[in-house]
Coordinates of C-alpha atoms and ligand atoms in Angstrom, one line a residue:
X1 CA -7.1 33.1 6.2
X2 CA -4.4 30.3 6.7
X3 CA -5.3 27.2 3.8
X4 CA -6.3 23.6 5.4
X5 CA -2.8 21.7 5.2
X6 CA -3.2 18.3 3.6
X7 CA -1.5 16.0 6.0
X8 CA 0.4 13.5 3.8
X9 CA 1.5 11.4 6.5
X10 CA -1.4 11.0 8.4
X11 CA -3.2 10.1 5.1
X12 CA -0.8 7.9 3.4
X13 CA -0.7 6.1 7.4
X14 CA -4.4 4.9 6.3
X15 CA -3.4 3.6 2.4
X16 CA -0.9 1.5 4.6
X17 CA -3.2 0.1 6.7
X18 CA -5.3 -0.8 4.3
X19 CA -2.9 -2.5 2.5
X20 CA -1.5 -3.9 5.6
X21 CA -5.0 -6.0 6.0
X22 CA -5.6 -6.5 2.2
X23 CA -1.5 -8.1 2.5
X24 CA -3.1 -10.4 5.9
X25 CA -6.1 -12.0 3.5
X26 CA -4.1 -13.1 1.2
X27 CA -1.7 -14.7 3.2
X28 CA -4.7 -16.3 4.9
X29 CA -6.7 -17.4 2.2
X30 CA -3.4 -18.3 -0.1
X31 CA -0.5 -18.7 2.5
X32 CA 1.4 -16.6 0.2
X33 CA 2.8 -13.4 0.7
X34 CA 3.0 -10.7 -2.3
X35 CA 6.3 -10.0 -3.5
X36 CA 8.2 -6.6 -4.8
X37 CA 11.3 -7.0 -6.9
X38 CA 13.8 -3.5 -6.8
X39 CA 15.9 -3.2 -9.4
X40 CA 19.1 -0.2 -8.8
X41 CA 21.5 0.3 -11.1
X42 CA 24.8 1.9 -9.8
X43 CA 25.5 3.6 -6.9
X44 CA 22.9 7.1 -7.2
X45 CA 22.8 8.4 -3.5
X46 CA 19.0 9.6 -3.8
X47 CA 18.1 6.5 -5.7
X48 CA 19.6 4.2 -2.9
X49 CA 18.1 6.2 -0.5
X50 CA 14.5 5.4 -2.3
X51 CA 15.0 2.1 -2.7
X52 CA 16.2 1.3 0.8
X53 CA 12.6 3.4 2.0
X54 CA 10.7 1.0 -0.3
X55 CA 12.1 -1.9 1.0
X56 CA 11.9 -1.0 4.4
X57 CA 8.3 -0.3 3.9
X58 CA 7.2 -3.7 2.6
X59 CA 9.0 -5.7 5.4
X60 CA 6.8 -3.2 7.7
X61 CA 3.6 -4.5 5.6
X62 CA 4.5 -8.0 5.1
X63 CA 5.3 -7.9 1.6
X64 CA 8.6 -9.6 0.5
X65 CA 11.3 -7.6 -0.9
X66 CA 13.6 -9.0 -3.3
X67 CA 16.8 -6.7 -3.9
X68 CA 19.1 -6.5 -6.6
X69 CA 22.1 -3.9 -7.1
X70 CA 23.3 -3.9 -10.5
X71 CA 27.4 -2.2 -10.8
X72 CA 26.6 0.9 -12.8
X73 CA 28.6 -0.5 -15.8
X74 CA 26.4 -3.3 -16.4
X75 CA 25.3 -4.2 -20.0
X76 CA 22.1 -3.2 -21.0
X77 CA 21.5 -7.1 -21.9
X78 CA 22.0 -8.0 -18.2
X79 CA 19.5 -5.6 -17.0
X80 CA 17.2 -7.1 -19.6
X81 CA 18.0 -10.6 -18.7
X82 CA 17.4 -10.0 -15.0
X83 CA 13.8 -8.3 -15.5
X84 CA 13.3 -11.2 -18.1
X85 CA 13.8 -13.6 -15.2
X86 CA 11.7 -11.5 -12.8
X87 CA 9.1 -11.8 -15.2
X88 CA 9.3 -15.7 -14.9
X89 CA 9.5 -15.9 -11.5
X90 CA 6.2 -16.3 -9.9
X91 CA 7.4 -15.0 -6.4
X92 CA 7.5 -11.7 -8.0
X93 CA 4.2 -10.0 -8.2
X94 CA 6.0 -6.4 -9.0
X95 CA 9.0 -5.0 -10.4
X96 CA 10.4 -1.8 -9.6
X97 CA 13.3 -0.6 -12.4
X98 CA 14.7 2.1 -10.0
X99 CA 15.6 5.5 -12.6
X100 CA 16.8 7.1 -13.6
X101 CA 19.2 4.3 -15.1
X102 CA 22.9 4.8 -15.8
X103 CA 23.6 6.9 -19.1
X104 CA 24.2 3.6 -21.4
X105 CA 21.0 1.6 -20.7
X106 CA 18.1 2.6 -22.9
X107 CA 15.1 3.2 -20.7
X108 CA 12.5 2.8 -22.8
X109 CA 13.8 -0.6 -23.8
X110 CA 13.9 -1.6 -20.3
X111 CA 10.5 -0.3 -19.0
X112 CA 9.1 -1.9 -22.8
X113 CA 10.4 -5.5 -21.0
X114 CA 8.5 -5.4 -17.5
X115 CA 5.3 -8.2 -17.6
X116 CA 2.4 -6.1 -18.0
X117 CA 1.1 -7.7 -15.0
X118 CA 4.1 -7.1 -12.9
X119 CA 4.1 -3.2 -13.9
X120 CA 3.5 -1.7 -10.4
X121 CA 5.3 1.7 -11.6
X122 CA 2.6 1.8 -14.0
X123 CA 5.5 3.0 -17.2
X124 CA 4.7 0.6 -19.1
X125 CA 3.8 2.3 -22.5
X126 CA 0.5 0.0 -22.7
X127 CA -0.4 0.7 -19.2
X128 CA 0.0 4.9 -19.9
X129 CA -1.8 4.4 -23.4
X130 CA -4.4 3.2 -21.2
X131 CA -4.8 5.6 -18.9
X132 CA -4.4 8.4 -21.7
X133 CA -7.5 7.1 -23.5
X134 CA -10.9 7.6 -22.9
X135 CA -12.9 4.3 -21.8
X136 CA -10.0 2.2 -20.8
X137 CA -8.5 1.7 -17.8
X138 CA -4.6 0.9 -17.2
X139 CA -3.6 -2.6 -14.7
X140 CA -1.5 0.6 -13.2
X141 CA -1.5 4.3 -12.5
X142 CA 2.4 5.7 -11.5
X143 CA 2.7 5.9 -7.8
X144 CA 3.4 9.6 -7.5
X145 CA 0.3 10.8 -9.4
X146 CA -2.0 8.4 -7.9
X147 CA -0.7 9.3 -4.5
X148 CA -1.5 13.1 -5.5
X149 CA -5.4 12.5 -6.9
X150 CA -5.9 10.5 -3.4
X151 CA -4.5 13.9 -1.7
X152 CA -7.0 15.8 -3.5
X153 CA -9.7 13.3 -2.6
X154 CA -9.4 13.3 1.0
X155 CA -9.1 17.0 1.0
X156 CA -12.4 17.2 -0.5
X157 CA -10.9 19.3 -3.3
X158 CA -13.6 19.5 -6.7
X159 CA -12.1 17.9 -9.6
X160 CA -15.0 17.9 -12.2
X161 CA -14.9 21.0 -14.2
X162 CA -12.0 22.8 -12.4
X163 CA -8.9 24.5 -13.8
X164 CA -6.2 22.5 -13.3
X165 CA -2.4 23.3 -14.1
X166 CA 0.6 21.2 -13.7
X167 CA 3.6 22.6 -13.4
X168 CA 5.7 20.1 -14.8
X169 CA 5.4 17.6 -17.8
X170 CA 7.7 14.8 -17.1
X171 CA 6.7 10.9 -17.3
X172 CA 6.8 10.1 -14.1
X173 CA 4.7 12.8 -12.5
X174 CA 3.4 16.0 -15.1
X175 CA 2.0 13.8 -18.1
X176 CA 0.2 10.9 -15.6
X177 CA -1.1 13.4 -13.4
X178 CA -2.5 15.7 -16.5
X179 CA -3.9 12.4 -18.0
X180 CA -6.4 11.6 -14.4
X181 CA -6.9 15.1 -13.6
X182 CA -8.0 14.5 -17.3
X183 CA -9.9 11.2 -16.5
X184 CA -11.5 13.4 -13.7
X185 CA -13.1 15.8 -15.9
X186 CA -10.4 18.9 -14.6
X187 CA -9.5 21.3 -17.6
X188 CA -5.9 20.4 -17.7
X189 CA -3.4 23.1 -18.9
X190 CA 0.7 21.6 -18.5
X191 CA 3.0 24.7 -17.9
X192 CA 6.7 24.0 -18.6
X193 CA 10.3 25.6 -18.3
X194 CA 9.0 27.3 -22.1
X195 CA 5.4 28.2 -21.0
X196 CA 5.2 32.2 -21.5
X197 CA 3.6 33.5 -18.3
X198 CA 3.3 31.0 -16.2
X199 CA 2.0 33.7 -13.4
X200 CA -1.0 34.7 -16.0
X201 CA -1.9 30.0 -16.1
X202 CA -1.7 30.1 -12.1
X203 CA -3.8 33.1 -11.5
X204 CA -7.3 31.4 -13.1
X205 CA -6.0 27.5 -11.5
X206 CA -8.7 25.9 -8.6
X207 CA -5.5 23.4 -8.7
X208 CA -2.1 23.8 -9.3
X209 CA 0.2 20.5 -9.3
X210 CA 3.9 21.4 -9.0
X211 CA 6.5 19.0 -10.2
X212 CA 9.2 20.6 -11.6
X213 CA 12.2 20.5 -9.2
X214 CA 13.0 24.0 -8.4
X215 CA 13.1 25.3 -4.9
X216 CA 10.1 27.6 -4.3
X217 CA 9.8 28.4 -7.6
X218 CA 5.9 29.3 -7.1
X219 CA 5.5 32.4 -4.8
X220 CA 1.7 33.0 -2.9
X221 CA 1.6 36.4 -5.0
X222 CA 1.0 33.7 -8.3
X223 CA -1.6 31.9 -6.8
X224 CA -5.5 32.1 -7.6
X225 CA -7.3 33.2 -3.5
X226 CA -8.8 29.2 -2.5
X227 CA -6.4 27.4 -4.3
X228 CA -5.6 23.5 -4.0
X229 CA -2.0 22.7 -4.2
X230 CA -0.1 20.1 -4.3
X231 CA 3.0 20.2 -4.1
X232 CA 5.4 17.7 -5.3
X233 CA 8.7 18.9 -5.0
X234 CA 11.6 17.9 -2.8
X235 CA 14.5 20.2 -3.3
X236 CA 17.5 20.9 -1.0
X237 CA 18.7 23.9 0.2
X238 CA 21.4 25.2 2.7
X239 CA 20.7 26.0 5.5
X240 CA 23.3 26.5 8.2
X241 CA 21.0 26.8 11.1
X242 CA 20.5 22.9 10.6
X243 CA 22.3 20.0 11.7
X244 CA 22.4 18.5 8.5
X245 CA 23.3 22.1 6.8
X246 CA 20.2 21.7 4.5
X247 CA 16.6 21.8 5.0
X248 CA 14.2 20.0 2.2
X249 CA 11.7 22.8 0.4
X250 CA 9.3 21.9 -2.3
X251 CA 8.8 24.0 -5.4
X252 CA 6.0 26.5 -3.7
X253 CA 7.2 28.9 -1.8
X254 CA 5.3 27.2 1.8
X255 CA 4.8 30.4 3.9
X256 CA 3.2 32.5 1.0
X257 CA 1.4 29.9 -0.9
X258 CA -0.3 29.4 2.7
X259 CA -1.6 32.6 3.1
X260 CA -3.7 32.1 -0.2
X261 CA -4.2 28.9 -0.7
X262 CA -7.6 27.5 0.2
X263 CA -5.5 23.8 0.7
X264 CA -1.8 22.5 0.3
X265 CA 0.4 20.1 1.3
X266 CA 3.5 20.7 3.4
X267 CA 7.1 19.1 2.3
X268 CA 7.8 16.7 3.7
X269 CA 5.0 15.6 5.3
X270 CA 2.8 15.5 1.7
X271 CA 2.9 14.2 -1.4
X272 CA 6.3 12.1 -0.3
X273 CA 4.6 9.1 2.0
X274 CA 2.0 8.9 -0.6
X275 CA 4.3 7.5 -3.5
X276 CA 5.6 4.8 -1.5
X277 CA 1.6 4.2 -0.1
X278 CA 0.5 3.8 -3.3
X279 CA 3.7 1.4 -4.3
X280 CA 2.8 -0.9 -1.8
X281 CA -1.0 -0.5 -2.9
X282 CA 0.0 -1.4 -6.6
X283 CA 2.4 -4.6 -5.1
X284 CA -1.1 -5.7 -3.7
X285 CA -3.1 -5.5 -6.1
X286 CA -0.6 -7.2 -8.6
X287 CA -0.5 -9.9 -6.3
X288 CA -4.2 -10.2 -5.7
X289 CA -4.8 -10.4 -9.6
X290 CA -2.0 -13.1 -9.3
X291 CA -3.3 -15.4 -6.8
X292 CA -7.1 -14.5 -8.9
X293 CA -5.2 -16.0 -11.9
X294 CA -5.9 -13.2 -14.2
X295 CA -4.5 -10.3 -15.6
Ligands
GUN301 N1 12.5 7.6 -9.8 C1 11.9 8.7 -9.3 N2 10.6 8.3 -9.0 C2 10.4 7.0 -9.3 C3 9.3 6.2 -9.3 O1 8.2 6.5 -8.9 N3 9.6 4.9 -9.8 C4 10.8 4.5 -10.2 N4 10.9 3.3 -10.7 N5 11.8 5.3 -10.3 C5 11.6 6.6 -9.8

């Protein structure tokens, strides 16, 4: 049997709309629109390709965007002046920092700066301290991950008591999305380019989370029958028979993970218009708790 295919787009469509109406009250009750702040650092093709999609989403939603292109040899001291300034600046309701940043800027330092309030990446160390600990409850959750658990939502997928294994364990995606699974009483195991058998992890997981940026990495022979996956990759490969000479894969191999799986999500077409969903859901609620005058 052929596994239900979680339809990204059509789902991520809704989150938009939503926050399309949510973006219409406030400027109704406040006559104020909420405002995201991008900040790119040198001339990265995929990162200016992001940015520009993020952008070109809020003007869809009626959310101002306020653009800044830093030269990739920019001091680290101007990067932390200008998110200084963004913090100040009570047009901005979210600031996006754009990495991975240019060699000579120290992340950390950077992400350490952005208003707590203003964190609509949700990488703020406070923010993912939260939402590693039991009881609290972070301002943010990163876009990616939160875009994933509303995936596994709509697909109906049980979270409390399954086996759950991320393949993957970097900040942006592995560790927050190990931490809800977590919050969402999954047993969470985090395979890694060192994990010993990561065939033996997959054949016992009710939900497997890929992130780890190789091509079809995960084959339908690795998977448990029934299955949830979610698929976060988006890897390029050539492909001659295309116009652009590549086609985009993710990091299961689509065609035999389908055959097993009891639900997954394509690429593109998945976990992709989710992240940008939920960006614009995070800019929203930042400015919502801004115009409520409270953190
Ligand atoms: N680079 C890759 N993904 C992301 C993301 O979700 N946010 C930011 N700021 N940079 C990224």
């Amino acid at each position: 049997m052929s596994a239900q295919i979680i339809d990204g787009k059509a789902i991520a469509a809704k989150v938009r709309d939503r926050v399309a109406d949510g973006v219409a009250s406030i400027k109704a009750a406040h006559n104020y629109s909420p405002g995201l702040a991008t900040v790119l650092v040198g001339e990265d093709p995929a990162s200016a390709t992001y940015v520009r999609s993020k952008q070109k989403m809020c003007e869809n939603l009626g959310i101002r965007s306020i653009g800044h292109h830093l030269a990739a040899d920019t001091p680290q001291a101007d990067v932390q002046a200008l998110v200084a300034s963004l913090n100040s600046d009570p047009e901005v309701n979210g600031i996006l920092v754009q990495l991975p940043l240019p060699k000579h800027i120290d992340e950390e330092t950077i992400l350490n700066s952005i208003d707590l309030t203003k964190d609509i990446d949700g990488f703020h160390p406070v923010n993912i301290g939260r939402l590693a600990m039991k009881g609290r409850n972070p301002l943010f959750i990163p876009c990616t991950p939160a875009g994933c658990m509303v995936l596994l939502e709509e697909a109906g997928v049980n979270l409390r008591g399954a086996e759950a294994v991320i393949v993957g364990r970097s900040n942006i995606v592995g560790l927050p999305m190990a931490m809800l699974l977590q919050k969402a009483d999954a047993t969470v195991t985090i395979c890694h380019s060192r994990t010993k058998d990561l065939r033996e992890h997959l054949q016992r997981a009710d939900i497997v989370v890929a992130a780890i940026g190789r091509a079809e990495m995960i084959t339908g022979d690795m998977l448990k029958p029934g299955t949830a996956v979610i698929d976060v990759g988006i890897n390029r490969v050539d492909d001659a028979t295309t116009k652009k000479g590549y086609r985009l894969v993710g990091d299961v191999h689509y065609e035999s993970a389908l055959a097993v799986a009891g639900a997954i999500t394509p690429v593109p077409g998945g976990v992709g218009p989710m992240t940008i969903a939920m960006l614009m859901q995070n800019t929203l609620r930042a400015a919502e708790m801004a115009v409520a005058g409270r953190p």
